Short mmCIF file of C-alpha atoms in Angstrom, two decimals:
data_model
loop_
_atom_site.label_atom_id
_atom_site.label_comp_id
_atom_site.label_asym_id
_atom_site.label_seq_id
_atom_site.Cartn_x
_atom_site.Cartn_y
_atom_site.Cartn_z
CA MET A 207 -15.99 -16.23 -5.78
CA ASP A 208 -17.63 -19.57 -7.24
CA ALA A 209 -15.56 -21.26 -9.98
CA GLY A 210 -16.48 -19.73 -13.51
CA ALA A 211 -18.29 -16.79 -11.74
CA ASP A 212 -15.81 -14.38 -12.95
CA PRO A 213 -14.83 -15.05 -16.30
CA GLY A 214 -11.94 -13.22 -17.55
CA GLY A 215 -10.34 -12.75 -14.08
CA ILE A 216 -7.33 -13.60 -12.47
CA GLY A 217 -6.89 -16.63 -10.22
CA VAL A 218 -4.14 -16.93 -7.58
CA LEU A 219 -3.14 -20.60 -6.96
CA ASP A 220 -4.07 -21.16 -3.41
CA LEU A 221 -2.13 -24.29 -1.97
CA GLN A 222 0.41 -22.39 -0.02
CA GLY A 223 2.18 -19.27 0.56
CA GLY A 224 1.08 -15.73 -0.20
CA VAL A 225 -2.22 -15.97 -1.48
CA GLN A 226 -4.16 -13.46 0.60
CA GLU A 227 -1.74 -11.01 -0.41
CA HIS A 228 -2.19 -11.08 -4.19
CA LEU A 229 -6.00 -11.51 -3.54
CA ASP A 230 -5.91 -7.88 -2.06
CA HIS A 231 -3.62 -6.39 -4.73
CA LEU A 232 -5.98 -7.73 -7.47
CA ARG A 233 -8.98 -6.39 -5.70
CA ARG A 234 -7.15 -2.84 -5.69
CA VAL A 235 -6.66 -2.86 -9.43
CA GLY A 236 -10.26 -3.52 -9.73
CA VAL A 237 -9.67 -7.07 -11.38
CA ALA A 238 -12.18 -10.06 -10.60
CA THR A 239 -9.89 -12.80 -8.95
CA ARG A 240 -10.64 -15.98 -7.04
CA PRO A 241 -8.15 -18.45 -5.19
CA VAL A 242 -7.58 -21.79 -7.33
CA LYS A 243 -7.30 -25.00 -5.54
CA ARG A 244 -8.54 -27.30 -7.78
CA ALA A 245 -8.35 -27.85 -11.69
CA ALA A 246 -12.11 -26.79 -12.10
CA ASP A 247 -11.40 -23.32 -10.60
CA LEU A 248 -8.95 -22.52 -13.46
CA ALA A 249 -12.29 -22.46 -15.85
CA GLY A 250 -12.55 -19.09 -17.75
CA LEU A 251 -9.55 -17.44 -16.00
CA ALA A 252 -7.54 -15.26 -18.19
CA GLY A 253 -4.44 -15.33 -15.90
CA LEU A 254 -3.10 -17.21 -12.55
CA ILE A 255 -0.42 -16.08 -10.19
CA ILE A 256 1.44 -18.82 -8.54
CA PRO A 257 2.67 -16.94 -5.42
CA GLY A 258 5.51 -17.15 -3.11
CA GLY A 259 6.14 -20.01 -0.45
CA GLU A 260 7.99 -23.02 -0.79
CA SER A 261 8.26 -24.31 -3.90
CA THR A 262 8.90 -28.15 -2.88
CA CYS A 263 5.58 -27.98 -1.02
CA LEU A 264 3.74 -26.46 -3.79
CA SER A 265 5.17 -28.69 -6.37
CA ARG A 266 4.14 -31.68 -4.17
CA LEU A 267 0.43 -30.23 -3.82
CA LEU A 268 0.37 -29.21 -7.54
CA THR A 269 0.61 -32.80 -8.58
CA ILE A 270 -2.34 -34.11 -5.76
CA PHE A 271 -5.25 -33.51 -8.34
CA GLY A 272 -3.19 -33.15 -11.62
CA LEU A 273 -3.13 -29.26 -10.94
CA ASP A 274 0.21 -29.21 -12.53
CA ALA A 275 -1.37 -30.92 -15.78
CA ALA A 276 -4.31 -28.66 -15.75
CA ILE A 277 -2.32 -25.51 -15.67
CA ARG A 278 -0.23 -26.85 -18.46
CA GLN A 279 -3.28 -27.33 -20.56
CA ALA A 280 -5.09 -24.00 -19.67
CA TYR A 281 -1.63 -22.49 -20.73
CA ASP A 282 -1.71 -24.16 -23.71
CA GLN A 283 -5.25 -22.72 -24.41
CA GLY A 284 -4.13 -19.11 -23.74
CA LEU A 285 -3.78 -18.79 -19.91
CA LYS A 286 -1.24 -16.19 -18.63
CA LEU A 287 0.77 -17.04 -15.81
CA TRP A 288 2.79 -14.80 -13.31
CA GLY A 289 5.19 -16.45 -10.58
CA THR A 290 6.33 -14.37 -7.68
CA CYS A 291 9.67 -16.05 -5.83
CA ALA A 292 8.93 -19.78 -5.55
CA GLY A 293 6.24 -19.34 -8.54
CA ALA A 294 9.23 -18.09 -10.57
CA ILE A 295 11.05 -21.18 -9.70
CA LEU A 296 8.03 -23.52 -10.43
CA LEU A 297 7.89 -22.01 -14.11
CA ALA A 298 11.55 -22.00 -14.71
CA ARG A 299 12.93 -24.42 -17.67
CA GLU A 300 15.91 -24.48 -15.46
CA SER A 301 16.57 -24.62 -11.74
CA VAL A 302 20.44 -24.99 -10.97
CA GLY A 303 20.81 -28.53 -9.12
CA GLU A 304 17.31 -29.28 -9.36
CA THR A 305 15.01 -30.79 -11.51
CA PRO A 306 12.58 -28.15 -13.15
CA PHE A 307 9.09 -28.30 -12.53
CA LEU A 308 6.44 -27.03 -14.76
CA GLY A 309 9.46 -25.78 -16.91
CA LEU A 310 7.37 -23.25 -19.09
CA ILE A 311 9.60 -20.35 -19.64
CA ASP A 312 13.30 -20.26 -20.94
CA ILE A 313 14.91 -19.11 -17.77
CA ALA A 314 17.36 -20.40 -15.25
CA VAL A 315 16.95 -19.70 -11.63
CA SER A 316 19.08 -20.15 -8.68
CA ARG A 317 17.27 -21.22 -5.55
CA ASN A 318 17.77 -19.15 -2.30
CA ALA A 319 20.55 -17.20 -3.93
CA PHE A 320 20.82 -14.44 -1.24
CA GLY A 321 21.19 -16.53 2.11
CA SER A 322 19.05 -17.04 4.95
CA GLN A 323 16.02 -14.75 6.34
CA LEU A 324 18.85 -12.50 7.39
CA ASP A 325 20.14 -11.87 4.17
CA SER A 326 16.20 -10.92 2.93
CA PHE A 327 15.96 -7.20 2.26
CA ASN A 328 14.20 -4.36 0.62
CA ARG A 329 15.23 -1.75 -2.23
CA GLU A 330 13.75 0.46 -4.94
CA ALA A 331 14.59 0.06 -8.53
CA LEU A 332 13.09 1.62 -11.67
CA ALA A 333 11.55 -1.02 -14.23
CA PRO A 334 10.75 1.23 -17.05
CA ALA A 335 8.34 -1.11 -18.95
CA VAL A 336 6.40 -1.54 -15.69
CA ALA A 337 6.28 1.74 -13.89
CA ARG A 338 7.68 5.67 -14.92
CA GLU A 339 8.73 5.86 -10.92
CA PRO A 340 11.43 3.72 -9.04
CA ILE A 341 9.09 0.93 -6.95
CA PRO A 342 9.60 -0.49 -3.84
CA LEU A 343 10.79 -4.25 -4.05
CA THR A 344 10.66 -6.96 -1.20
CA PHE A 345 13.20 -9.95 -1.31
CA ILE A 346 12.51 -12.94 0.88
CA ARG A 347 14.80 -15.63 0.85
CA ALA A 348 14.52 -15.01 -2.82
CA PRO A 349 15.95 -16.74 -5.92
CA LYS A 350 17.94 -15.14 -8.54
CA ILE A 351 17.18 -15.29 -12.41
CA VAL A 352 20.77 -16.10 -13.52
CA ARG A 353 19.86 -16.86 -17.23
CA ALA A 354 17.44 -15.46 -19.85
CA GLY A 355 16.84 -17.14 -23.18
CA GLU A 356 16.32 -15.47 -26.46
CA ARG A 357 12.66 -14.95 -26.35
CA VAL A 358 12.72 -13.59 -22.72
CA ARG A 359 12.64 -9.97 -22.24
CA VAL A 360 14.24 -8.83 -19.12
CA LEU A 361 12.32 -6.46 -17.15
CA LEU A 362 14.64 -5.64 -14.00
CA ARG A 363 18.22 -6.30 -13.93
CA LEU A 364 19.89 -5.60 -10.74
CA ASP A 365 23.80 -6.40 -9.69
CA ASP A 366 24.57 -9.81 -11.15
CA TYR A 367 21.14 -11.17 -11.62
CA ILE A 368 17.87 -10.86 -13.48
CA ALA A 369 14.90 -9.94 -10.88
CA ALA A 370 12.23 -9.97 -13.48
CA ALA A 371 11.31 -11.11 -17.09
CA GLU A 372 8.85 -12.12 -19.09
CA ASP A 373 7.95 -13.99 -22.71
CA ASP A 374 4.84 -13.37 -24.38
CA ARG A 375 2.66 -15.45 -21.71
CA ILE A 376 4.39 -15.59 -18.71
CA LEU A 377 5.92 -13.03 -16.03
CA VAL A 378 8.30 -14.28 -13.35
CA THR A 379 9.48 -12.03 -10.56
CA VAL A 380 11.93 -12.91 -7.98
CA PHE A 381 10.49 -10.33 -5.47
CA HIS A 382 7.35 -9.74 -3.98
CA PRO A 383 5.19 -6.88 -5.23
CA GLU A 384 2.22 -8.34 -3.24
CA LEU A 385 4.08 -7.52 0.15
CA THR A 386 4.53 -3.50 -0.98
CA PRO A 387 2.19 -0.76 -1.52
CA SER A 388 2.97 -0.78 -5.04
CA LEU A 389 0.28 -2.19 -7.62
CA ALA A 390 2.34 -1.54 -10.65
CA PHE A 391 3.51 -5.01 -11.48
CA HIS A 392 -0.29 -6.15 -10.62
CA ARG A 393 -1.67 -3.72 -13.38
CA TYR A 394 1.20 -4.76 -15.67
CA PHE A 395 0.02 -8.65 -15.25
CA ALA A 396 -3.64 -7.58 -15.68
CA ARG A 397 -2.97 -5.72 -18.87
CA LYS A 398 -0.83 -8.83 -20.16
CA CYS A 399 -3.85 -10.89 -19.53
CA GLY A 400 -6.22 -8.23 -21.40
CA LEU A 401 -8.01 -7.00 -18.72
CA SER A 402 -8.94 -3.73 -17.89
CA VAL A 403 -7.33 -2.00 -14.78
CA VAL A 404 -7.92 1.19 -12.66
CA GLY A 405 -5.82 3.76 -11.50
CA ASP A 406 -2.42 4.68 -13.54
CA ASP A 407 0.24 6.13 -11.44
CA ASP A 408 4.00 6.49 -11.73
CA ALA A 409 4.81 4.02 -9.35
CA GLY A 410 1.47 2.40 -8.55
CA LEU A 411 1.63 3.27 -5.06
CA ASP A 412 -1.81 2.64 -2.88
CA PRO A 413 -2.20 4.93 0.02
CA ASP A 414 -4.74 2.88 1.48
CA TRP A 415 -2.56 -0.44 1.69
CA THR A 416 -1.08 -1.33 4.93
CA PRO A 417 1.24 -4.54 5.66
CA LEU A 418 -1.74 -6.15 7.17
CA SER A 419 -4.26 -5.48 4.45
CA TRP A 420 -3.85 -9.23 3.43
CA THR A 421 -5.78 -10.08 6.99
CA ARG A 422 -9.13 -9.25 5.35
CA PHE A 423 -8.83 -12.40 3.01
CA SER A 424 -7.29 -14.88 6.12
CA SER A 425 -9.66 -17.27 7.66
CA HIS A 426 -11.62 -16.23 10.57
CA ALA A 427 -13.08 -18.80 13.14
CA MET B 65 15.51 -4.07 14.91
CA ALA B 66 14.79 -1.64 12.47
CA GLU B 67 11.06 -1.43 11.44
CA ASN B 68 11.78 -2.71 7.70
CA ARG B 69 13.62 -5.70 9.26
CA TYR B 70 10.78 -6.51 11.56
CA LEU B 71 8.19 -6.28 8.48
CA LEU B 72 10.70 -8.78 6.18
CA ASN B 73 10.45 -10.97 9.39
CA THR B 74 6.73 -10.82 9.55
CA GLN B 75 6.31 -11.43 5.87
CA LEU B 76 8.62 -14.64 5.97
CA ALA B 77 5.85 -15.91 8.31
CA GLN B 78 3.45 -15.00 5.79
CA MET B 79 5.11 -16.89 3.10
CA LEU B 80 4.96 -20.25 5.46
CA LYS B 81 0.87 -19.74 5.39
CA GLY B 82 -1.19 -23.02 4.78
CA GLY B 83 2.23 -25.02 5.40
CA VAL B 84 3.35 -27.66 7.79
CA ILE B 85 6.68 -27.13 10.01
CA MET B 86 8.17 -30.34 11.11
CA ASP B 87 10.72 -31.30 14.07
CA VAL B 88 13.54 -33.12 12.91
CA VAL B 89 16.53 -34.44 14.88
CA ASN B 90 19.03 -35.31 11.98
CA VAL B 91 20.16 -34.47 8.40
CA GLU B 92 17.98 -37.54 7.16
CA GLN B 93 14.84 -36.48 8.91
CA ALA B 94 15.26 -33.07 7.46
CA GLN B 95 15.47 -34.32 3.73
CA ILE B 96 12.52 -36.66 4.45
CA ALA B 97 10.54 -33.42 5.78
CA GLN B 98 11.73 -31.26 2.74
CA GLU B 99 10.33 -34.21 0.24
CA ALA B 100 7.19 -34.31 1.98
CA GLY B 101 6.48 -30.93 1.33
CA ALA B 102 7.21 -29.37 4.61
CA VAL B 103 7.86 -25.41 4.49
CA ALA B 104 10.42 -25.48 6.90
CA VAL B 105 12.06 -27.73 9.81
CA MET B 106 12.65 -27.29 13.34
CA ALA B 107 15.99 -28.57 13.83
CA LEU B 108 16.42 -30.20 17.38
CA GLU B 109 18.28 -32.97 19.33
CA ARG B 110 15.23 -34.49 21.05
CA VAL B 111 11.78 -34.18 19.86
CA PRO B 112 9.42 -33.11 22.85
CA ALA B 113 8.24 -36.84 23.33
CA ASP B 114 11.99 -37.49 23.75
CA ILE B 115 12.41 -34.65 26.16
CA ARG B 116 9.35 -35.36 28.42
CA LYS B 117 10.60 -39.17 28.45
CA GLN B 118 14.22 -38.16 29.40
CA GLY B 119 13.54 -35.30 31.69
CA GLY B 120 16.65 -33.25 32.81
CA VAL B 121 17.47 -29.65 31.72
CA ALA B 122 16.26 -29.36 27.99
CA ARG B 123 18.76 -26.50 26.04
CA MET B 124 19.32 -25.22 22.94
CA SER B 125 20.49 -28.36 20.52
CA ASP B 126 24.25 -28.45 19.42
CA PRO B 127 24.88 -25.56 16.63
CA GLY B 128 26.60 -28.55 14.78
CA LEU B 129 23.77 -30.18 14.29
CA ILE B 130 21.62 -27.36 13.66
CA LYS B 131 24.58 -26.44 10.84
CA ALA B 132 24.45 -29.69 9.32
CA ILE B 133 20.75 -29.50 8.82
CA LYS B 134 21.11 -26.20 7.36
CA GLU B 135 23.21 -27.52 4.72
CA ALA B 136 21.09 -30.50 4.00
CA VAL B 137 17.92 -28.60 2.99
CA THR B 138 16.66 -25.43 0.82
CA ILE B 139 13.67 -24.95 2.91
CA PRO B 140 13.93 -22.26 5.79
CA VAL B 141 15.38 -23.74 9.32
CA MET B 142 14.30 -22.99 12.62
CA ALA B 143 15.77 -23.80 16.23
CA LYS B 144 14.57 -23.35 19.80
CA ALA B 145 16.00 -21.24 22.63
CA ARG B 146 15.12 -21.42 25.97
CA ILE B 147 12.60 -19.06 27.30
CA GLY B 148 14.64 -15.90 28.65
CA HIS B 149 17.98 -17.40 27.56
CA PHE B 150 19.22 -14.44 24.90
CA VAL B 151 22.41 -15.80 24.83
CA GLU B 152 21.26 -19.13 22.92
CA ALA B 153 19.08 -16.60 20.71
CA GLN B 154 22.38 -14.50 20.03
CA ILE B 155 24.44 -18.04 18.92
CA LEU B 156 21.40 -18.91 16.66
CA GLN B 157 21.31 -15.61 15.09
CA ALA B 158 25.30 -15.88 14.56
CA LEU B 159 24.68 -19.31 12.92
CA LYS B 160 22.16 -17.59 10.25
CA ILE B 161 19.09 -19.76 10.66
CA ASP B 162 16.10 -18.53 9.43
CA TYR B 163 13.73 -18.43 12.60
CA ILE B 164 14.05 -19.02 16.43
CA ASP B 165 11.27 -20.49 18.54
CA GLU B 166 11.60 -19.43 21.94
CA SER B 167 10.13 -22.49 23.41
CA GLU B 168 8.59 -23.56 26.38
CA VAL B 169 9.59 -27.14 25.23
CA LEU B 170 12.92 -26.49 26.83
CA THR B 171 13.47 -25.67 30.20
CA PRO B 172 13.19 -21.86 30.98
CA ALA B 173 16.17 -19.89 31.50
CA ASP B 174 14.33 -17.05 33.04
CA GLU B 175 11.15 -17.24 34.91
CA GLU B 176 10.39 -13.34 34.83
CA CYS B 177 11.59 -12.22 31.72
CA HIS B 178 11.19 -13.45 28.01
CA ILE B 179 13.94 -12.66 25.31
CA ASP B 180 13.68 -8.62 24.43
CA LYS B 181 13.25 -10.06 20.32
CA THR B 182 13.43 -6.16 19.32
CA ARG B 183 17.28 -6.39 19.95
CA PHE B 184 17.58 -9.06 17.25
CA GLU B 185 17.59 -9.12 13.48
CA ILE B 186 16.39 -12.50 13.39
CA PRO B 187 12.85 -13.46 13.47
CA PHE B 188 11.07 -15.10 16.65
CA VAL B 189 7.94 -17.45 16.82
CA CYS B 190 6.50 -17.74 20.36
CA GLY B 191 4.24 -19.82 21.88
CA ALA B 192 0.98 -18.35 23.55
CA ARG B 193 -2.37 -19.86 25.30
CA ASN B 194 -4.64 -16.75 24.99
CA LEU B 195 -4.71 -13.36 23.71
CA GLY B 196 -3.16 -11.36 26.37
CA GLU B 197 0.07 -13.97 25.75
CA ALA B 198 0.30 -13.58 22.30
CA LEU B 199 0.24 -9.90 22.02
CA ARG B 200 2.64 -9.85 25.00
CA ARG B 201 5.07 -11.90 22.97
CA ILE B 202 4.07 -9.36 19.65
CA ALA B 203 5.14 -6.37 21.96
CA GLU B 204 8.51 -8.14 23.00
CA GLY B 205 9.12 -8.58 18.94
CA ALA B 206 8.01 -11.75 18.13
CA ALA B 207 7.18 -11.93 14.30
CA MET B 208 4.95 -15.07 14.38
CA ILE B 209 2.55 -16.98 17.08
CA ARG B 210 2.02 -20.48 17.76
CA THR B 211 -0.58 -21.91 20.18
CA LYS B 212 1.47 -24.08 22.89
CA GLY B 213 -0.46 -26.77 22.98
CA GLU B 214 0.93 -29.69 25.07
CA ALA B 215 4.40 -30.81 23.31
CA GLY B 216 5.13 -34.23 22.93
CA THR B 217 1.80 -35.75 23.85
CA GLY B 218 0.14 -36.76 20.33
CA ASN B 219 -2.85 -35.06 22.06
CA VAL B 220 -4.40 -32.13 20.31
CA VAL B 221 -6.73 -30.97 23.07
CA GLU B 222 -4.21 -27.90 24.37
CA ALA B 223 -3.78 -26.67 21.02
CA VAL B 224 -7.75 -26.79 20.49
CA ARG B 225 -8.05 -25.07 24.00
CA HIS B 226 -5.65 -22.59 23.31
CA MET B 227 -6.95 -21.59 19.93
CA ARG B 228 -10.57 -21.49 21.08
CA THR B 229 -9.56 -19.20 23.85
CA MET B 230 -7.72 -16.95 21.48
CA ASN B 231 -10.76 -16.67 19.11
CA ARG B 232 -12.95 -16.04 21.85
CA GLU B 233 -11.08 -13.06 23.24
CA ILE B 234 -10.65 -11.46 19.82
CA ARG B 235 -14.53 -11.79 19.11
CA GLN B 236 -15.23 -10.13 22.82
CA LEU B 237 -12.71 -7.54 21.77
CA THR B 238 -13.98 -6.88 18.66
CA ALA B 239 -17.60 -6.40 20.26
CA LEU B 240 -16.46 -3.65 22.77
CA PRO B 241 -17.30 -0.32 22.89
CA ALA B 242 -14.18 2.13 22.62
CA GLU B 243 -14.08 3.02 26.25
CA GLU B 244 -14.01 -0.70 27.76
CA ILE B 245 -10.97 -1.48 25.52
CA MET B 246 -8.49 -0.01 28.30
CA SER B 247 -10.16 -1.97 30.75
CA PHE B 248 -10.22 -5.54 28.72
CA ALA B 249 -6.49 -4.72 28.05
CA LYS B 250 -5.67 -4.21 31.86
CA VAL B 251 -7.44 -7.38 32.76
CA ASN B 252 -5.86 -9.54 30.45
CA GLY B 253 -2.55 -8.19 30.25
CA ILE B 254 -2.78 -6.62 26.79
CA PRO B 255 -0.70 -4.05 25.52
CA TYR B 256 -2.93 -0.99 24.79
CA GLU B 257 -1.90 -0.28 21.14
CA LEU B 258 -2.16 -3.91 20.38
CA ALA B 259 -5.61 -4.56 21.52
CA LEU B 260 -6.53 -1.77 19.23
CA ASP B 261 -4.70 -3.31 16.16
CA VAL B 262 -6.59 -6.58 16.84
CA LYS B 263 -10.15 -4.92 17.35
CA LYS B 264 -9.73 -3.36 13.89
CA LEU B 265 -8.36 -6.74 12.21
CA GLY B 266 -10.35 -9.26 13.97
CA ARG B 267 -7.37 -11.30 14.12
CA LEU B 268 -3.60 -11.44 15.36
CA PRO B 269 -1.73 -8.76 13.62
CA VAL B 270 0.95 -11.74 12.65
CA VAL B 271 0.57 -15.15 11.29
CA ASN B 272 -0.52 -17.67 13.96
CA PHE B 273 0.21 -21.09 13.74
CA ALA B 274 -1.19 -24.33 15.72
CA ALA B 275 1.56 -26.48 17.66
CA GLY B 276 1.30 -28.99 20.51
CA GLY B 277 -0.19 -32.35 20.00
CA ILE B 278 -0.69 -32.48 16.22
CA ALA B 279 -0.45 -36.17 15.20
CA THR B 280 -2.95 -36.69 12.16
CA PRO B 281 -4.05 -35.17 9.21
CA ALA B 282 -7.37 -34.70 11.03
CA ASP B 283 -5.78 -32.85 13.87
CA ALA B 284 -3.84 -30.48 11.38
CA ALA B 285 -7.22 -30.00 9.61
CA LEU B 286 -9.21 -29.26 12.82
CA MET B 287 -6.58 -26.43 13.77
CA MET B 288 -6.98 -24.85 10.33
CA GLN B 289 -10.65 -25.13 10.42
CA LEU B 290 -10.52 -23.34 13.78
CA GLY B 291 -8.47 -20.47 12.15
CA CYS B 292 -4.82 -21.31 12.23
CA ASP B 293 -2.57 -19.93 9.42
CA GLY B 294 -0.53 -23.33 9.13
CA VAL B 295 0.80 -26.06 11.85
CA PHE B 296 3.90 -27.27 13.51
CA VAL B 297 4.41 -30.95 13.85
CA GLY B 298 6.64 -31.99 16.53
CA SER B 299 6.95 -35.66 17.68
CA GLY B 300 3.79 -36.65 15.67
CA ILE B 301 5.58 -37.34 12.80
CA PHE B 302 8.92 -39.10 13.31
CA LYS B 303 7.53 -40.92 16.46
CA SER B 304 4.90 -42.62 14.08
CA GLY B 305 5.35 -46.01 12.21
CA ASP B 306 5.47 -44.41 8.70
CA PRO B 307 6.91 -40.87 9.06
CA ALA B 308 7.41 -40.02 5.20
CA ARG B 309 3.96 -41.20 4.52
CA ARG B 310 2.54 -39.52 7.42
CA ALA B 311 4.45 -36.15 6.65
CA ARG B 312 2.93 -36.22 3.31
CA ALA B 313 -0.38 -36.81 4.42
CA ILE B 314 -0.42 -34.09 7.05
CA VAL B 315 0.89 -31.36 4.48
CA LYS B 316 -1.88 -32.49 2.10
CA ALA B 317 -4.31 -32.35 5.00
CA THR B 318 -3.32 -28.67 5.93
CA ALA B 319 -3.49 -27.35 2.28
CA TYR B 320 -7.01 -28.99 1.81
CA PHE B 321 -8.27 -28.49 5.18
CA ASN B 322 -11.77 -27.63 4.08
CA ASP B 323 -12.18 -30.82 2.10
CA PRO B 324 -13.35 -33.88 3.83
CA GLU B 325 -13.16 -36.11 0.78
CA GLN B 326 -9.72 -35.25 0.45
CA LEU B 327 -8.93 -35.68 4.58
CA LEU B 328 -10.70 -39.19 3.94
CA GLU B 329 -8.29 -40.23 1.30
CA VAL B 330 -4.96 -38.71 3.09
CA SER B 331 -6.11 -40.30 6.69
CA MET B 332 -6.15 -44.24 5.11
CA ASP B 333 -3.42 -46.56 5.77
CA LEU B 334 -0.98 -44.15 7.52
CA GLY B 335 0.51 -46.84 9.96
CA GLU B 336 0.75 -46.58 13.70
CA PRO B 337 0.28 -42.99 14.96
CA MET B 338 2.69 -41.88 18.05
CA ALA B 339 1.41 -43.40 21.15
CA GLY B 340 -0.44 -40.48 22.75
CA LEU B 341 -0.57 -39.23 26.49
CA ASP B 342 -3.51 -38.41 28.23
CA VAL B 343 -3.14 -34.26 29.38
CA ALA B 344 -5.79 -34.37 32.04
CA THR B 345 -4.27 -37.08 34.05
CA MET B 346 -0.92 -35.25 34.10
CA ALA B 347 0.82 -33.99 36.93
CA SER B 348 0.81 -30.17 36.59
CA GLU B 349 4.65 -30.20 36.64
CA GLN B 350 4.89 -32.28 33.71
CA ARG B 351 2.78 -29.77 31.80
CA LEU B 352 5.09 -27.91 29.33
CA ALA B 353 2.48 -25.02 28.45
CA GLY B 354 2.57 -23.52 32.16
CA ARG B 355 6.11 -22.25 31.19
CA GLY B 356 6.29 -18.88 30.30
CA TRP B 357 3.72 -16.28 30.82
#
């Protein structure tokens, strides 16, 4: 997992939040991956996932080593980005009632739009561009995408909001595919990054995945 | 509680990993904590250091105060209920906060039984001093664990003791042959099924934070290097000379816990830390970690 050791892989921003969960899913789709803690860790990556966590915390930490500027620069040079939940908030051009952070995709998000943890939920839905069968979705204190610009494609619309969208270089999901057995979105993003992936089934369900699979990447004393 | 609700609750804790949860007693402190990068706040009337000083019975905070804090921030809000006080927990659930801490910092309401957390939809975090205590709380429905440490002391020694104890017991368990697990579970008061999970995973099956006595960025990084998934800071921030600065420094130290150069930088010029207490000379009735079992 040395910087530069896996050129062309997908990094996971490793500052706070659901890092190990994404690392686990990326391994399952057969993509080289590494945690990204410093600007130098971005070298050679084809894609970067900004995971779920707390967006204020992530935004503060991103500025410490100028990682925000480094991400913008790598993006200008072709790095593909995927933000899940808090990551989507950080990538949005507009955040209702707040100052936007990276502002790289033309969407507006409304933070924490469903309420408290008691309003977190699971559901299933079909995102035809991503999987042929409905896939499980997990929403945890999720934001809503309330507007998508002209050059943004909606991948999944639910009720009164957009749950997944993309432009040519950025994918955003307000739910957490890394907290479900479905690998479909990780395969989709890997292909968007121009990487080859293993497996190709209808809903992308991995029978070997469990809710505790992330622990294999957690630190052990 | 439905199985998927429990899973959602453990998964919210996963999203807090690598973060700092800060005790706050008013709206202004909550905003300072959020601005500094806290992943959640613990809303309470008095921080543990003041509970210690003022004595008397410590209860759930006024829901009006918790509600005001909830309205002032977008990050998750936690609040404490007394050990065994399931009605305080019902009230906090009705208030729709994000997490309940069934906490030894408050005066226990029941010396025999903890709250049956499986009867709630809202997630609970509980303190533990060792593996058995952690797994008993998980069996009761806790979705997240923290070390007890010794709250309100600014002294990290007990949190270290509790984390080292948990790690040691997990290592022992993972090394045991199958036929010795039941006996290990019996001796340590561990639910058998959960002992099997821990043996397989080599860690707790839920997120485990450090708590109790963390006062400096170095303390936070120490607990992270010992294997915690994140940290709670109680009195350590708002009882110090420059809370906003210290809060930011502890957030950075928790994220870059393995990077001594970064730890050096964030540790400089922080102003006065909270005054500490020596746990070793403390009378046993002064120790909060002994509450609950």
